[in-house]
PDB file of C-alpha atoms in Angstrom:
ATOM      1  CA  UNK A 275      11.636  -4.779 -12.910  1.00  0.00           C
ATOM      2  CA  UNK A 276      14.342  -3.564 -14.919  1.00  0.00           C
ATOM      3  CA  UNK A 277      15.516  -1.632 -11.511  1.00  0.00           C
ATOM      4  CA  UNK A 278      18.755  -2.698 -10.126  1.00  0.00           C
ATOM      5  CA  UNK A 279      18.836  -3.747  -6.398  1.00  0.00           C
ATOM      6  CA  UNK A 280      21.128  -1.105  -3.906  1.00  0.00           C
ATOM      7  CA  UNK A 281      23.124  -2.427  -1.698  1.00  0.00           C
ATOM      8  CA  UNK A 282      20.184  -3.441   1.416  1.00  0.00           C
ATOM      9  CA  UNK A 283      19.448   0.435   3.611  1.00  0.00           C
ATOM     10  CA  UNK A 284      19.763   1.303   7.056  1.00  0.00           C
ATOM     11  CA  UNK A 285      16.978   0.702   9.440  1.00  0.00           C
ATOM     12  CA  UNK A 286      14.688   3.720   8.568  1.00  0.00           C
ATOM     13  CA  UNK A 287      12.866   5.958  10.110  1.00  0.00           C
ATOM     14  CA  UNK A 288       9.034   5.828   8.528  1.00  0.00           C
ATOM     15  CA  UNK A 289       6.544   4.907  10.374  1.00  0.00           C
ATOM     16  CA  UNK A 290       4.885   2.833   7.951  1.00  0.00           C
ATOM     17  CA  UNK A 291       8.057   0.546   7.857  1.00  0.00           C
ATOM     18  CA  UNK A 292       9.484  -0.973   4.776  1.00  0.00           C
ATOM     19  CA  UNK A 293       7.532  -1.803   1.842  1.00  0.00           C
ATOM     20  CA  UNK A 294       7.420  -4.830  -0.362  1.00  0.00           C
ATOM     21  CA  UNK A 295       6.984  -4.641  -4.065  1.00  0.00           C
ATOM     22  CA  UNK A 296       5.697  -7.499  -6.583  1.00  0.00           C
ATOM     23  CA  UNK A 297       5.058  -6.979 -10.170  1.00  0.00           C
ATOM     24  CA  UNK A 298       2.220  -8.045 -11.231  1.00  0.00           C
ATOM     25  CA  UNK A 299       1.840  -9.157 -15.178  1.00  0.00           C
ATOM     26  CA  UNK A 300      -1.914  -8.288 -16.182  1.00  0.00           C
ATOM     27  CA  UNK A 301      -3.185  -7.152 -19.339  1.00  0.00           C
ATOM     28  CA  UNK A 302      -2.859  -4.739 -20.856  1.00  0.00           C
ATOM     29  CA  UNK A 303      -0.002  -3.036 -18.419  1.00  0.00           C
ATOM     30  CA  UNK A 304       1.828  -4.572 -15.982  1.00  0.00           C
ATOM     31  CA  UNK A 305       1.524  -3.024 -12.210  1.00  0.00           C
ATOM     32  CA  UNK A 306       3.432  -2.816  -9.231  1.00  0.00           C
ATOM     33  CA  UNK A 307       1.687  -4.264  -5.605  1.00  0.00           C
ATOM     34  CA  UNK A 308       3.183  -2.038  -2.965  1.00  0.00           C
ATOM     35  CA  UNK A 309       2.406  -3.390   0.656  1.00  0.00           C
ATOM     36  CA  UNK A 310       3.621  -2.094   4.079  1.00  0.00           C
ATOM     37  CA  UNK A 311       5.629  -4.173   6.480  1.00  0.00           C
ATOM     38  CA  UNK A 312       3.510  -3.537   9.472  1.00  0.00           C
ATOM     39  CA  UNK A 313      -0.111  -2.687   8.521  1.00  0.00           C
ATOM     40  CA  UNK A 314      -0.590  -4.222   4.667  1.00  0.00           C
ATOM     41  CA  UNK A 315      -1.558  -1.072   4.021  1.00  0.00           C
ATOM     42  CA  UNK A 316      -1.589  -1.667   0.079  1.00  0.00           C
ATOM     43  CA  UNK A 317      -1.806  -0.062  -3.386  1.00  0.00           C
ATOM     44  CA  UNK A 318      -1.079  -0.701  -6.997  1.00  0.00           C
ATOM     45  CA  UNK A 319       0.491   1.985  -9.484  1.00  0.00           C
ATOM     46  CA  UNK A 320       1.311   1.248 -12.869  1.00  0.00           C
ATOM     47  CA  UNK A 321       5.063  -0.402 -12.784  1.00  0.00           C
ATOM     48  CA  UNK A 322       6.216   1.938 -15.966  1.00  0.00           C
ATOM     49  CA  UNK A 323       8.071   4.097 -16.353  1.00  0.00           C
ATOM     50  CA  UNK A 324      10.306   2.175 -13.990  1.00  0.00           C
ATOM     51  CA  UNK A 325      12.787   5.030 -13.297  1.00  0.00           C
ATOM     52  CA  UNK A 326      10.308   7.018 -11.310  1.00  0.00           C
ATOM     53  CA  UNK A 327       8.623   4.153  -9.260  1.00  0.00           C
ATOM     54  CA  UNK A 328      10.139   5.460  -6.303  1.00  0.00           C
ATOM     55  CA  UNK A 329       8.627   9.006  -6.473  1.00  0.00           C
ATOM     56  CA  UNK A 330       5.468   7.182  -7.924  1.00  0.00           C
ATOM     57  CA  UNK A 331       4.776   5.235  -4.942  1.00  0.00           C
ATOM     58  CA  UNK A 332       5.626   8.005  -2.367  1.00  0.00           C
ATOM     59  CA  UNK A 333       2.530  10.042  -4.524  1.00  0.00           C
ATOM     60  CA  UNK A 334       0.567   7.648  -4.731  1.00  0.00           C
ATOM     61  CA  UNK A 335       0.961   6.817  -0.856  1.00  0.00           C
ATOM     62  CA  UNK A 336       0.253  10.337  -0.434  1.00  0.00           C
ATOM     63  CA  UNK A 337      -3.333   9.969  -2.033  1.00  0.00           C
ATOM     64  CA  UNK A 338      -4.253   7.079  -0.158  1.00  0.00           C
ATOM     65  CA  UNK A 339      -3.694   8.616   3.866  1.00  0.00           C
ATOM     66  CA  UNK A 340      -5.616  11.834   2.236  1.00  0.00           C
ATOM     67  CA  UNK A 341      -8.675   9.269   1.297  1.00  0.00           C
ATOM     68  CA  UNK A 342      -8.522   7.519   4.244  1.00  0.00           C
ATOM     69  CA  UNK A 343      -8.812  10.391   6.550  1.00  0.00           C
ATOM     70  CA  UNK A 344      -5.260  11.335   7.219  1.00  0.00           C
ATOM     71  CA  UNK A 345      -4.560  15.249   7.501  1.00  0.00           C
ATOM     72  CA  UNK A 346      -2.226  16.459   4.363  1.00  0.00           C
ATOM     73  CA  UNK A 347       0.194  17.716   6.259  1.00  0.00           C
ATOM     74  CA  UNK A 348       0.425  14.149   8.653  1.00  0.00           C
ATOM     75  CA  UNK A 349      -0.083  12.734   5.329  1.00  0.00           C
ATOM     76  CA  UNK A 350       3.331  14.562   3.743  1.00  0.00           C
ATOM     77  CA  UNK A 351       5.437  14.023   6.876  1.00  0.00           C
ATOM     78  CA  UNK A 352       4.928  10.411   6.665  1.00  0.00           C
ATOM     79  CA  UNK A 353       5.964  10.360   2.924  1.00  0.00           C
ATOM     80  CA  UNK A 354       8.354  12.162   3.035  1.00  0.00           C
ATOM     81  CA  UNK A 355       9.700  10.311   6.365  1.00  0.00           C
ATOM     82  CA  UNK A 356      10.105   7.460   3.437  1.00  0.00           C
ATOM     83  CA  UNK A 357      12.821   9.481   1.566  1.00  0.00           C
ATOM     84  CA  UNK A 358      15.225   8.607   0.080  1.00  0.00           C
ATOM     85  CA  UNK A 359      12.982   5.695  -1.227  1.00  0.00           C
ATOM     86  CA  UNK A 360      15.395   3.052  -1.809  1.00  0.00           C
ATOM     87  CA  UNK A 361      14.601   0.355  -3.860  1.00  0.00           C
ATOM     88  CA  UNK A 362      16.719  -3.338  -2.273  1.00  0.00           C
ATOM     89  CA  UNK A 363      16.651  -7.214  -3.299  1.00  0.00           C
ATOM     90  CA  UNK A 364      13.953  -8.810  -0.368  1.00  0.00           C
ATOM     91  CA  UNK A 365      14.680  -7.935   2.947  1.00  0.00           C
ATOM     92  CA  UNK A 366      14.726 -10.265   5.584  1.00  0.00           C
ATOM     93  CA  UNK A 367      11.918  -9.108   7.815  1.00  0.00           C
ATOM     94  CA  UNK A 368      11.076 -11.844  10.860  1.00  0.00           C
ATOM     95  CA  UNK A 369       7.572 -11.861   9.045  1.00  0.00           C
ATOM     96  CA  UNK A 370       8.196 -12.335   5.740  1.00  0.00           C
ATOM     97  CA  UNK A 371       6.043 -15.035   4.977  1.00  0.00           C
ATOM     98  CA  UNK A 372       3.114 -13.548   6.151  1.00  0.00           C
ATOM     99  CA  UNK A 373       3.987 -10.290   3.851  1.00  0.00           C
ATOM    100  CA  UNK A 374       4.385 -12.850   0.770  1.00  0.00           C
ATOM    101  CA  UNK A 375       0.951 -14.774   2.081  1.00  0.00           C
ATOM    102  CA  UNK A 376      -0.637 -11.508   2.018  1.00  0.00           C
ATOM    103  CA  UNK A 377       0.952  -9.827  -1.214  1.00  0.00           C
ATOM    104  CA  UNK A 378      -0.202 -13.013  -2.875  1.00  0.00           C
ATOM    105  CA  UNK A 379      -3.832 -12.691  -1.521  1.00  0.00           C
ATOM    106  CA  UNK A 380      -3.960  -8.855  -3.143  1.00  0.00           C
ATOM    107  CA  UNK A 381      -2.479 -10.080  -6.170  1.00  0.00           C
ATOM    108  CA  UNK A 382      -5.343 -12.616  -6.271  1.00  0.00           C
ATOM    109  CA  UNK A 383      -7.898  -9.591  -6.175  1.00  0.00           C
ATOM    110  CA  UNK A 384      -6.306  -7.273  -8.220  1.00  0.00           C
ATOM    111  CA  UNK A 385      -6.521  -9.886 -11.087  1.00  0.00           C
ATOM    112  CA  UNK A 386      -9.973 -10.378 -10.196  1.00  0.00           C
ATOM    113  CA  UNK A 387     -11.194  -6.441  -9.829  1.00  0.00           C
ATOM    114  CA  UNK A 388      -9.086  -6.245 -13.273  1.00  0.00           C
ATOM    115  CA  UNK A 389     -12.060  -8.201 -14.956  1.00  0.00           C
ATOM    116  CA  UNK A 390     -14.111  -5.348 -14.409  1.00  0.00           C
ATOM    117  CA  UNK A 391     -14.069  -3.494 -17.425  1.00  0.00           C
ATOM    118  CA  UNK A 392     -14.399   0.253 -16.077  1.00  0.00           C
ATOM    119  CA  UNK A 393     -12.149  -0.572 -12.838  1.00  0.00           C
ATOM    120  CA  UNK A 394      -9.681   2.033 -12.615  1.00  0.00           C
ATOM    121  CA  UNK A 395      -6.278   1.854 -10.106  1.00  0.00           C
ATOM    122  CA  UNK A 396      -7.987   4.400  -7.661  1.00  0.00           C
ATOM    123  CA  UNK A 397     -10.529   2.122  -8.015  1.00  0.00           C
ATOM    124  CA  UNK A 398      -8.338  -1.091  -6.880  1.00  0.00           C
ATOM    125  CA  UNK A 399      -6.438   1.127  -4.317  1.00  0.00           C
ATOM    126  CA  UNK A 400      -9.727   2.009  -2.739  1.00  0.00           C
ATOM    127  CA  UNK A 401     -11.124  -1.603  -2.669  1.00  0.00           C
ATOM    128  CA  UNK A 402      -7.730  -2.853  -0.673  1.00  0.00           C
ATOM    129  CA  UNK A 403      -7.552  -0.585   2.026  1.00  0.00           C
ATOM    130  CA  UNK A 404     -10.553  -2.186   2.866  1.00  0.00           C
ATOM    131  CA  UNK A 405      -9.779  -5.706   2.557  1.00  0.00           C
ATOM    132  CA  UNK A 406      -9.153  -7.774   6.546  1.00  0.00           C
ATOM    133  CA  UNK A 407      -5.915  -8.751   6.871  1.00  0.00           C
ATOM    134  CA  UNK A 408      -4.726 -10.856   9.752  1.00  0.00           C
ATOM    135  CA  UNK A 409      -1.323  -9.421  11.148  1.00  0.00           C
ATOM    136  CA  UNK A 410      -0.331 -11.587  14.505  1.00  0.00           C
ATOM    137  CA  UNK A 411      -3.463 -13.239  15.251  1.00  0.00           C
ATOM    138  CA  UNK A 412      -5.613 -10.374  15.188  1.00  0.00           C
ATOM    139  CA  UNK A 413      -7.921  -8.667  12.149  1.00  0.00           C
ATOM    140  CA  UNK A 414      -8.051  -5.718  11.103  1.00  0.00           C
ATOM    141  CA  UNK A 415      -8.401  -3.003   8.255  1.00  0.00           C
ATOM    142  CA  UNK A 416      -4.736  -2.275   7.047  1.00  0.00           C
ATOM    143  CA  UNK A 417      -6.633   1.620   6.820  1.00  0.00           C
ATOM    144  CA  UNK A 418      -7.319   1.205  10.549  1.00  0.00           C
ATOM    145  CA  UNK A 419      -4.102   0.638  11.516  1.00  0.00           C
ATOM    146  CA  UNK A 420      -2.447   2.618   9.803  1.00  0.00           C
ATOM    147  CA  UNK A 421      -4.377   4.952  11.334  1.00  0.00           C
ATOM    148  CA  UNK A 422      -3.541   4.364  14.335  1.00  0.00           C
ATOM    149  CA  UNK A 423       0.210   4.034  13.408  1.00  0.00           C
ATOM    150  CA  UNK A 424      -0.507   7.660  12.830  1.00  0.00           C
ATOM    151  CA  UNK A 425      -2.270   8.553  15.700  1.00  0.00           C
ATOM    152  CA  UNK A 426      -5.115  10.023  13.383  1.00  0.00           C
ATOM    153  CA  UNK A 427      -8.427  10.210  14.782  1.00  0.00           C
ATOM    154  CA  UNK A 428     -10.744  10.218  11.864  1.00  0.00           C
ATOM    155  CA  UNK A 429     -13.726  11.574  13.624  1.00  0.00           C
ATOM    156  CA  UNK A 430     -11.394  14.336  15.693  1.00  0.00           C
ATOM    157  CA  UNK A 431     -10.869  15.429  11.689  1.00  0.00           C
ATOM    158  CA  UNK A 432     -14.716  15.500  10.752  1.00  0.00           C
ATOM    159  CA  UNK A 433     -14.107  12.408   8.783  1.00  0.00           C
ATOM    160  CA  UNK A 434     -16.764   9.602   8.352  1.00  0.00           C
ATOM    161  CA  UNK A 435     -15.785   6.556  10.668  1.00  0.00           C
ATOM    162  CA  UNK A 436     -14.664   4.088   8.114  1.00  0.00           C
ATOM    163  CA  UNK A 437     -13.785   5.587   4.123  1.00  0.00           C
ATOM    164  CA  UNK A 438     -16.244   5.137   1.102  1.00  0.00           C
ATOM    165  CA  UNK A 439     -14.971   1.838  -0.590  1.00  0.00           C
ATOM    166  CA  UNK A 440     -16.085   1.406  -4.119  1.00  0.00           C
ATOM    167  CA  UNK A 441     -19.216  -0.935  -3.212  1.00  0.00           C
ATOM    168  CA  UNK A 442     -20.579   0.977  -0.229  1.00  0.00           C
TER     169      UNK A 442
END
């Protein structure tokens, strides 16, 4: 990605845990798939201008906990929990696999809500918060457990129980 690997960081201290990044080569831009290490929580953001992914991702993160319920202020303290965004070579998290499995799986859809012709990336975003992932035997919304992660009740915040998705 024309972004050279750091040296691997310390353990930090966001909530959301680490984050693994793909590019993915569609026409006509190529994007980045951003998931987190413990909920899948996804996104995509355009992969250029490649010297402000970091800060990119971090706003675009932002965005997503204010759609799916999460306070702004909740919503900054976890992003900004995630600086400084470091950008490392893969990391050797114990699940790994199941990361790839499911990075591969979003890539899969993104290609395919791509074929839409007025599908925009708030669009995408908003589709794969919704998507089930399995995480450890058990199913779940990555929105809902982030959520959770959070400690965010989204009906304590006058928020509807699950967010509008695209096709609701």
């Amino acid at each position: 990605m024309k972004v050279k690997p750091s040296a691997p960081p310390p353990v930090g201290r966001n909530v959301l845990g680490d984050w693994s990044m793909n590019l993915l080569h569609v026409r006509p831009v190529k994007l980045v798939l951003a998931v987190s290490e413990h909920d899948r929580f996804s996104l995509v953001l355009e992969a250029a201008p490649y010297v402000t992914l970091p800060q990119r991702l971090v706003d675009a993160l932002f965005v997503q906990l204010i759609f799916i319920g999460v306070p702004p202020d909740a919503a900054r303290r976890a992003c900004d929990a995630m600086q400084p965004l470091t950008i490392t070579a893969t990391a050797p998290f114990a699940n790994r696999l199941s990361i790839q499995a499911n990075m591969k799986d979003y890539g899969w859809m993104v290609e395919y809500m791509l074929e839409e012709p007025d599908m925009s990336i708030a669009g995408i975003n908003a589709h794969l918060i919704g998507h089930l992932v399995g995480i450890n035997g058990k199913y779940r919304h990555p929105y809902e457990s982030v959520l959770d992660r959070l400690r965010i009740s989204r009906i304590a915040n006058g928020v509807d129980e699950t967010p509008r998705f695209i096709d609701s």
